[in-house]
C-alpha cells in the first residue's frame, strides 16, 4: 500500500527543510508519495506541487492582509482536496499562520497533523499555545529551549536540531571560498545580505548601499559581496544602485552563493531571519538589521516577549551580536557597528567560540530524527 503524505512549505528555507525530510522518509518508505504546496527542492525529491511555495511567501501583517483572499482560497481548496482523498498524515513545514488552520481541521477528521518548525511562541504570541495544542498531533522543534514550552502545554514534541548545523562544517574553508569567488588582497570584505523577499529589498537596499558608501570612505580597499536569491531581488538592488550612481562602489552582486559570500567575508550585514543563523554557523561576526512597515513594526514590538529578533542572540540568551533595527538602522549606525568587529579582534574571536558551541548543540542529524518522530503516525498505512 502506497503511503500518501501531504505537506505545505512556503519559504526557501522551508523548502530546504522539507526536501531533507522527504529524502529521510523515503529511506524508510521508498514508495511514499508527497504532495501539496512546495518548492523546487521538494519537487527535485519527487514532491508533487499542487501550488508553488512562493504563493505563501508574504512578509509582515500588511502584506498578509493584501493577499488574504488568495491565500484563504488556496487553503480552503487544499483542505477540500485532502478531506476528499485523505493522506496518511499532514506535515506543515513552518508557515504557521497558514498550516495550523489546516492542521486543526485535519486532526479533527482523524488525519495526524505534524508541524515541523515551532512558531516563535517564545518571542511573541505565547497565547497561541492552546490553539497549537488543539491543532497538532506532534511538534518538531529546531531549537533546544522549545520542547519544554510544548510539554507544559501537553503537546507531543521532539527536539530534532537544525538541519543547517548538519550541513555546515564546524570550520568553514574561508581561503577556499575566497579562491572560488576570486577575492584577493588584504582589504576588508563585507557580505551584505538584504533578504530573500522583494519587500525586504524595497525596505533595505538603499540603506545597505549607503552603508557601503560610508565603509568605503573609511576603507578604500574594501570589497562588498551582495548575494541575491532571485532575478526579481537582483533587479530591485540594481535599481537602488542606479539611485546611488554618483558613488563608485566596489559592489559585486552574486546570484545565490550566500554561504560562500558569508564564509569569505570579514563581517556580515544581514537582515533578520534564517540568514542570521547561517552566519552564526559559519562563525562570522555580524550586524543584524531590519526595516518593515511602521504599523507591522508597532504590532510586532507590542507583542514581543524577548528583547532580541536575531536567532544568534535568542539562542545565546544574550546579545552576542548587535541588532540595529527600524529607525535606528541608519547607514552611519550600521557602518559603525560593522567597523566595530574589524577593530576588536579579541571580541570577534570570542564570538567564534560562542558560535562553535551553538553549532554543536544544534547538530542533531535533523532529517533522520524528524523522520523517526513521524514514522509511528504512518505505521497503519505502511
Short mmCIF file of C-alpha atoms in Angstrom, two decimals:
data_model
loop_
_atom_site.label_atom_id
_atom_site.label_comp_id
_atom_site.label_asym_id
_atom_site.label_seq_id
_atom_site.Cartn_x
_atom_site.Cartn_y
_atom_site.Cartn_z
CA UNK A 1 0.00 0.00 0.00
CA UNK A 2 1.45 3.39 -1.03
CA UNK A 3 1.79 5.85 1.84
CA UNK A 4 0.48 9.29 0.83
CA UNK A 5 1.79 12.29 2.77
CA UNK A 6 0.54 15.85 2.32
CA UNK A 7 2.91 18.74 3.01
CA UNK A 8 2.95 22.54 2.98
CA UNK A 9 6.11 24.66 2.79
CA UNK A 10 6.09 28.33 1.87
CA UNK A 11 9.62 29.73 2.08
CA UNK A 12 13.01 28.89 0.58
CA UNK A 13 14.23 27.71 4.00
CA UNK A 14 11.09 25.58 4.47
CA UNK A 15 11.55 24.09 1.01
CA UNK A 16 15.06 23.00 2.02
CA UNK A 17 13.89 21.54 5.34
CA UNK A 18 11.06 19.66 3.68
CA UNK A 19 13.30 18.27 0.93
CA UNK A 20 15.65 16.77 3.52
CA UNK A 21 12.69 15.28 5.37
CA UNK A 22 11.24 13.74 2.20
CA UNK A 23 14.59 12.12 1.47
CA UNK A 24 14.83 10.72 5.02
CA UNK A 25 11.27 9.36 4.96
CA UNK A 26 11.87 7.71 1.58
CA UNK A 27 14.72 5.71 3.09
CA UNK A 28 12.03 4.00 5.21
CA UNK A 29 9.14 4.30 2.74
CA UNK A 30 10.64 4.27 -0.78
CA UNK A 31 7.23 4.22 -2.49
CA UNK A 32 5.74 7.07 -0.46
CA UNK A 33 4.00 9.89 -2.35
CA UNK A 34 4.34 13.53 -1.28
CA UNK A 35 2.09 16.35 -2.48
CA UNK A 36 0.58 19.71 -1.55
CA UNK A 37 2.35 23.09 -1.56
CA UNK A 38 6.12 23.12 -2.00
CA UNK A 39 9.16 24.50 -3.76
CA UNK A 40 11.78 23.34 -6.25
CA UNK A 41 13.96 21.44 -3.79
CA UNK A 42 10.96 19.38 -2.67
CA UNK A 43 9.97 18.79 -6.28
CA UNK A 44 13.50 17.53 -7.00
CA UNK A 45 12.79 14.80 -4.40
CA UNK A 46 9.59 13.76 -6.19
CA UNK A 47 7.13 16.10 -4.45
CA UNK A 48 4.02 16.96 -6.49
CA UNK A 49 3.30 20.68 -6.04
CA UNK A 50 -0.39 21.48 -6.43
CA UNK A 51 0.57 25.10 -5.73
CA UNK A 52 4.11 26.56 -5.71
CA UNK A 53 5.69 27.55 -2.40
CA UNK A 54 6.05 31.21 -3.39
CA UNK A 55 2.27 31.60 -3.15
CA UNK A 56 2.72 31.62 0.64
CA UNK A 57 5.78 33.88 0.69
CA UNK A 58 4.23 37.00 2.19
CA UNK A 59 6.00 39.28 4.62
CA UNK A 60 4.54 41.11 7.60
CA UNK A 61 0.95 41.71 8.62
CA UNK A 62 0.21 44.30 5.94
CA UNK A 63 1.46 42.04 3.13
CA UNK A 64 -0.55 39.13 4.55
CA UNK A 65 -3.74 41.24 4.62
CA UNK A 66 -3.22 42.29 0.99
CA UNK A 67 -3.01 38.64 -0.06
CA UNK A 68 -5.58 37.26 2.37
CA UNK A 69 -8.29 36.48 -0.17
CA UNK A 70 -6.00 34.47 -2.44
CA UNK A 71 -4.30 32.64 0.45
CA UNK A 72 -7.65 31.83 2.06
CA UNK A 73 -8.93 30.41 -1.21
CA UNK A 74 -5.84 28.22 -1.66
CA UNK A 75 -6.10 26.96 1.90
CA UNK A 76 -9.78 26.02 1.60
CA UNK A 77 -9.20 24.34 -1.75
CA UNK A 78 -6.34 22.33 -0.29
CA UNK A 79 -8.41 21.28 2.72
CA UNK A 80 -11.24 20.18 0.47
CA UNK A 81 -8.91 18.03 -1.65
CA UNK A 82 -7.27 16.46 1.40
CA UNK A 83 -10.59 15.61 3.06
CA UNK A 84 -11.90 14.11 -0.18
CA UNK A 85 -8.85 11.87 -0.51
CA UNK A 86 -7.26 11.64 2.93
CA UNK A 87 -3.49 11.33 3.27
CA UNK A 88 -1.79 9.14 5.87
CA UNK A 89 -0.51 12.32 7.52
CA UNK A 90 -0.14 16.05 7.00
CA UNK A 91 3.17 17.82 7.65
CA UNK A 92 3.19 21.60 7.86
CA UNK A 93 6.72 22.94 7.47
CA UNK A 94 6.82 26.36 9.11
CA UNK A 95 4.18 28.75 7.60
CA UNK A 96 2.23 28.54 10.90
CA UNK A 97 -0.50 31.07 10.07
CA UNK A 98 -1.37 29.02 7.00
CA UNK A 99 -0.68 25.48 8.20
CA UNK A 100 -2.10 25.46 11.74
CA UNK A 101 -5.57 26.26 10.41
CA UNK A 102 -5.31 23.22 8.13
CA UNK A 103 -3.78 21.05 10.83
CA UNK A 104 -6.59 21.61 13.30
CA UNK A 105 -9.27 20.69 10.78
CA UNK A 106 -7.39 17.65 9.50
CA UNK A 107 -6.64 16.45 13.03
CA UNK A 108 -10.32 16.78 13.92
CA UNK A 109 -11.05 14.44 10.99
CA UNK A 110 -8.53 11.86 12.15
CA UNK A 111 -5.56 12.82 9.96
CA UNK A 112 -2.30 13.04 12.01
CA UNK A 113 -1.06 16.62 11.81
CA UNK A 114 2.67 17.14 12.34
CA UNK A 115 4.15 20.62 12.47
CA UNK A 116 7.84 20.96 11.60
CA UNK A 117 9.45 24.16 12.97
CA UNK A 118 7.86 25.67 16.04
CA UNK A 119 6.17 29.04 15.62
CA UNK A 120 8.07 31.71 17.54
CA UNK A 121 5.83 31.50 20.59
CA UNK A 122 8.94 32.09 22.72
CA UNK A 123 9.26 35.54 21.15
CA UNK A 124 5.61 36.56 20.95
CA UNK A 125 2.05 35.22 20.99
CA UNK A 126 2.53 32.70 23.79
CA UNK A 127 -1.24 32.66 24.00
CA UNK A 128 -1.21 30.58 20.81
CA UNK A 129 -0.06 27.50 22.72
CA UNK A 130 -3.62 26.38 23.49
CA UNK A 131 -4.56 26.69 19.84
CA UNK A 132 -1.45 24.80 18.76
CA UNK A 133 -2.23 22.04 21.24
CA UNK A 134 -5.65 21.58 19.60
CA UNK A 135 -4.19 21.69 16.09
CA UNK A 136 -1.15 19.42 16.09
CA UNK A 137 -0.56 15.74 16.77
CA UNK A 138 3.19 16.30 17.13
CA UNK A 139 5.52 19.32 17.11
CA UNK A 140 9.08 19.04 15.74
CA UNK A 141 11.34 21.73 17.24
CA UNK A 142 14.60 23.03 15.80
CA UNK A 143 15.87 24.71 18.97
CA UNK A 144 16.66 23.11 22.34
CA UNK A 145 14.73 25.55 24.52
CA UNK A 146 11.40 24.99 22.73
CA UNK A 147 10.24 21.46 23.78
CA UNK A 148 9.75 22.44 27.43
CA UNK A 149 7.11 25.00 26.40
CA UNK A 150 5.14 22.36 24.50
CA UNK A 151 5.43 19.67 27.15
CA UNK A 152 3.96 22.11 29.67
CA UNK A 153 1.01 22.57 27.29
CA UNK A 154 0.58 18.81 26.80
CA UNK A 155 1.75 18.78 23.16
CA UNK A 156 3.73 15.73 21.96
CA UNK A 157 7.08 17.18 20.93
CA UNK A 158 10.54 16.20 19.68
CA UNK A 159 13.74 18.25 19.53
CA UNK A 160 15.35 17.45 16.18
CA UNK A 161 18.05 20.14 15.91
CA UNK A 162 18.62 22.38 12.92
CA UNK A 163 19.49 20.87 9.52
CA UNK A 164 21.92 23.66 8.67
CA UNK A 165 24.05 22.54 11.61
CA UNK A 166 24.32 19.12 9.93
CA UNK A 167 25.19 20.61 6.54
CA UNK A 168 27.67 23.32 7.51
CA UNK A 169 31.19 22.28 8.59
CA UNK A 170 32.39 23.25 12.05
CA UNK A 171 35.36 25.03 10.43
CA UNK A 172 34.39 26.70 7.16
CA UNK A 173 37.04 26.91 4.44
CA UNK A 174 37.50 30.66 4.21
CA UNK A 175 40.52 30.52 1.93
CA UNK A 176 38.66 28.15 -0.40
CA UNK A 177 35.61 30.45 -0.51
CA UNK A 178 37.78 33.44 -1.38
CA UNK A 179 39.57 31.50 -4.07
CA UNK A 180 36.28 30.32 -5.55
CA UNK A 181 34.95 33.90 -5.59
CA UNK A 182 38.31 35.17 -6.90
CA UNK A 183 38.89 37.51 -3.98
CA UNK A 184 42.49 38.53 -3.33
CA UNK A 185 44.24 41.28 -1.42
CA UNK A 186 44.22 42.38 2.19
CA UNK A 187 41.30 44.82 2.22
CA UNK A 188 38.23 44.02 4.33
CA UNK A 189 35.45 42.05 2.71
CA UNK A 190 31.84 42.74 3.70
CA UNK A 191 28.93 40.44 2.83
CA UNK A 192 25.65 42.35 2.56
CA UNK A 193 22.51 40.19 2.78
CA UNK A 194 19.39 42.35 2.43
CA UNK A 195 16.98 39.38 2.42
CA UNK A 196 15.29 36.99 0.03
CA UNK A 197 11.92 38.73 -0.34
CA UNK A 198 11.16 41.61 -2.67
CA UNK A 199 9.63 43.57 0.23
CA UNK A 200 12.91 43.25 2.15
CA UNK A 201 14.88 44.65 -0.79
CA UNK A 202 12.50 47.59 -1.08
CA UNK A 203 12.98 48.37 2.60
CA UNK A 204 16.72 47.75 2.89
CA UNK A 205 18.56 48.12 -0.44
CA UNK A 206 19.14 51.89 -0.25
CA UNK A 207 20.25 51.65 3.38
CA UNK A 208 22.71 48.87 2.55
CA UNK A 209 24.23 50.82 -0.33
CA UNK A 210 24.56 53.99 1.75
CA UNK A 211 26.22 51.93 4.50
CA UNK A 212 28.67 50.51 1.96
CA UNK A 213 29.50 54.05 0.83
CA UNK A 214 30.46 55.07 4.37
CA UNK A 215 32.57 51.95 4.84
CA UNK A 216 34.31 52.52 1.51
CA UNK A 217 35.26 56.03 2.56
CA UNK A 218 36.86 54.57 5.69
CA UNK A 219 38.37 51.55 3.92
CA UNK A 220 39.16 52.41 0.27
CA UNK A 221 40.37 48.83 -0.35
CA UNK A 222 37.13 47.24 0.96
CA UNK A 223 35.03 44.91 -1.20
CA UNK A 224 31.30 44.24 -0.91
CA UNK A 225 29.54 40.99 -1.83
CA UNK A 226 25.75 41.04 -2.28
CA UNK A 227 24.24 37.56 -2.81
CA UNK A 228 20.66 37.67 -4.08
CA UNK A 229 18.37 34.69 -4.46
CA UNK A 230 16.10 35.65 -7.36
CA UNK A 231 16.05 37.69 -10.56
CA UNK A 232 13.42 39.97 -9.00
CA UNK A 233 15.51 40.82 -5.93
CA UNK A 234 18.55 41.39 -8.14
CA UNK A 235 16.61 43.87 -10.28
CA UNK A 236 15.46 45.73 -7.17
CA UNK A 237 19.01 46.00 -5.87
CA UNK A 238 20.30 47.17 -9.27
CA UNK A 239 17.58 49.85 -9.31
CA UNK A 240 18.81 51.03 -5.91
CA UNK A 241 22.39 51.12 -7.20
CA UNK A 242 21.27 53.39 -10.05
CA UNK A 243 19.80 55.77 -7.48
CA UNK A 244 23.28 55.94 -5.93
CA UNK A 245 25.12 56.17 -9.26
CA UNK A 246 27.09 59.20 -8.04
CA UNK A 247 29.01 56.86 -5.69
CA UNK A 248 31.53 54.47 -7.24
CA UNK A 249 31.42 51.36 -5.05
CA UNK A 250 33.18 48.01 -5.47
CA UNK A 251 29.92 46.09 -5.05
CA UNK A 252 29.71 42.63 -6.57
CA UNK A 253 26.25 41.13 -6.97
CA UNK A 254 26.14 37.34 -6.78
CA UNK A 255 23.29 35.17 -7.98
CA UNK A 256 22.99 32.88 -4.98
CA UNK A 257 26.28 31.95 -3.28
CA UNK A 258 25.13 33.45 0.04
CA UNK A 259 27.01 30.80 2.02
CA UNK A 260 30.23 31.37 0.04
CA UNK A 261 29.91 35.14 0.46
CA UNK A 262 29.49 34.86 4.23
CA UNK A 263 32.42 32.45 4.60
CA UNK A 264 34.63 34.76 2.54
CA UNK A 265 33.63 37.92 4.41
CA UNK A 266 35.29 39.53 7.40
CA UNK A 267 31.94 40.87 8.62
CA UNK A 268 28.32 40.28 7.54
CA UNK A 269 25.42 42.72 7.45
CA UNK A 270 22.31 40.57 7.47
CA UNK A 271 18.55 41.01 7.55
CA UNK A 272 16.89 39.26 10.47
CA UNK A 273 15.82 35.69 9.73
CA UNK A 274 17.35 32.31 8.97
CA UNK A 275 20.37 34.01 7.39
CA UNK A 276 21.41 35.19 10.87
CA UNK A 277 21.64 31.56 11.98
CA UNK A 278 23.57 30.68 8.82
CA UNK A 279 26.09 33.42 9.58
CA UNK A 280 26.44 32.10 13.14
CA UNK A 281 27.03 28.53 11.96
CA UNK A 282 29.64 29.90 9.55
CA UNK A 283 31.29 31.63 12.55
CA UNK A 284 31.10 35.11 11.06
CA UNK A 285 30.84 38.36 13.02
CA UNK A 286 27.64 40.09 12.00
CA UNK A 287 25.33 43.02 12.47
CA UNK A 288 21.60 42.25 12.27
CA UNK A 289 19.27 44.87 10.86
CA UNK A 290 15.69 45.09 9.74
CA UNK A 291 13.12 47.53 8.45
CA UNK A 292 9.44 46.79 7.89
CA UNK A 293 6.30 48.89 7.60
CA UNK A 294 5.77 51.10 10.63
CA UNK A 295 2.40 49.52 11.51
CA UNK A 296 3.78 45.98 11.26
CA UNK A 297 6.72 47.01 13.43
CA UNK A 298 4.45 48.54 16.07
CA UNK A 299 2.36 45.36 16.21
CA UNK A 300 5.40 43.11 16.48
CA UNK A 301 7.03 45.31 19.12
CA UNK A 302 3.85 45.31 21.20
CA UNK A 303 3.60 41.51 21.02
CA UNK A 304 7.27 40.74 21.62
CA UNK A 305 8.34 38.85 24.76
CA UNK A 306 12.08 38.82 24.04
CA UNK A 307 14.43 41.77 23.62
CA UNK A 308 16.06 40.22 20.51
CA UNK A 309 14.98 39.39 16.99
CA UNK A 310 18.14 37.62 15.78
CA UNK A 311 18.45 33.87 16.29
CA UNK A 312 22.09 34.04 17.48
CA UNK A 313 21.03 36.29 20.37
CA UNK A 314 17.91 34.26 21.12
CA UNK A 315 19.93 31.02 21.27
CA UNK A 316 22.66 32.58 23.39
CA UNK A 317 20.02 34.24 25.62
CA UNK A 318 22.07 37.44 25.48
CA UNK A 319 23.18 39.94 22.88
CA UNK A 320 26.26 38.46 21.26
CA UNK A 321 25.84 40.42 18.02
CA UNK A 322 24.43 43.93 17.53
CA UNK A 323 20.84 44.42 16.41
CA UNK A 324 20.24 47.76 14.71
CA UNK A 325 16.56 47.91 13.77
CA UNK A 326 13.93 50.08 12.10
CA UNK A 327 14.50 53.83 12.58
CA UNK A 328 17.81 53.19 14.39
CA UNK A 329 19.13 51.43 11.25
CA UNK A 330 20.80 54.46 9.70
CA UNK A 331 23.79 53.96 7.39
CA UNK A 332 26.04 55.65 9.93
CA UNK A 333 24.91 53.39 12.79
CA UNK A 334 25.28 50.27 10.67
CA UNK A 335 28.72 51.26 9.42
CA UNK A 336 29.88 51.93 13.00
CA UNK A 337 28.59 48.55 14.19
CA UNK A 338 30.27 46.71 11.30
CA UNK A 339 33.52 48.57 11.86
CA UNK A 340 33.43 47.52 15.50
CA UNK A 341 34.08 43.90 14.50
CA UNK A 342 37.07 44.88 12.37
CA UNK A 343 38.73 46.82 15.15
CA UNK A 344 38.09 44.42 18.04
CA UNK A 345 39.75 41.13 17.01
CA UNK A 346 39.52 39.62 20.52
CA UNK A 347 35.75 40.16 20.58
CA UNK A 348 35.44 38.53 17.17
CA UNK A 349 37.50 35.51 18.31
CA UNK A 350 35.31 35.10 21.42
CA UNK A 351 32.22 35.21 19.22
CA UNK A 352 33.65 32.36 17.14
CA UNK A 353 33.81 30.17 20.25
CA UNK A 354 30.20 31.03 21.16
CA UNK A 355 29.09 30.08 17.65
CA UNK A 356 31.00 26.79 17.71
CA UNK A 357 29.23 25.75 20.93
CA UNK A 358 25.91 26.75 19.34
CA UNK A 359 26.70 24.69 16.25
CA UNK A 360 27.45 21.55 18.29
CA UNK A 361 24.20 21.92 20.23
CA UNK A 362 22.13 22.23 17.04
CA UNK A 363 23.85 19.38 15.18
CA UNK A 364 21.39 16.52 15.75
CA UNK A 365 21.03 14.76 12.37
CA UNK A 366 17.75 16.62 11.95
CA UNK A 367 16.14 14.89 8.98
CA UNK A 368 16.56 11.40 10.46
CA UNK A 369 15.31 12.50 13.88
CA UNK A 370 12.28 14.17 12.32
CA UNK A 371 11.53 11.08 10.21
CA UNK A 372 11.79 8.85 13.29
CA UNK A 373 9.22 11.02 15.08
CA UNK A 374 6.84 10.91 12.11
CA UNK A 375 7.05 7.20 11.23
CA UNK A 376 4.87 5.98 14.17
CA UNK A 377 1.98 8.03 12.74
CA UNK A 378 2.36 6.20 9.40
CA UNK A 379 2.55 2.61 10.67
CA UNK A 380 -1.04 1.80 9.91
CA UNK A 381 -0.56 2.89 6.30
CA UNK A 382 2.85 1.36 5.54
#
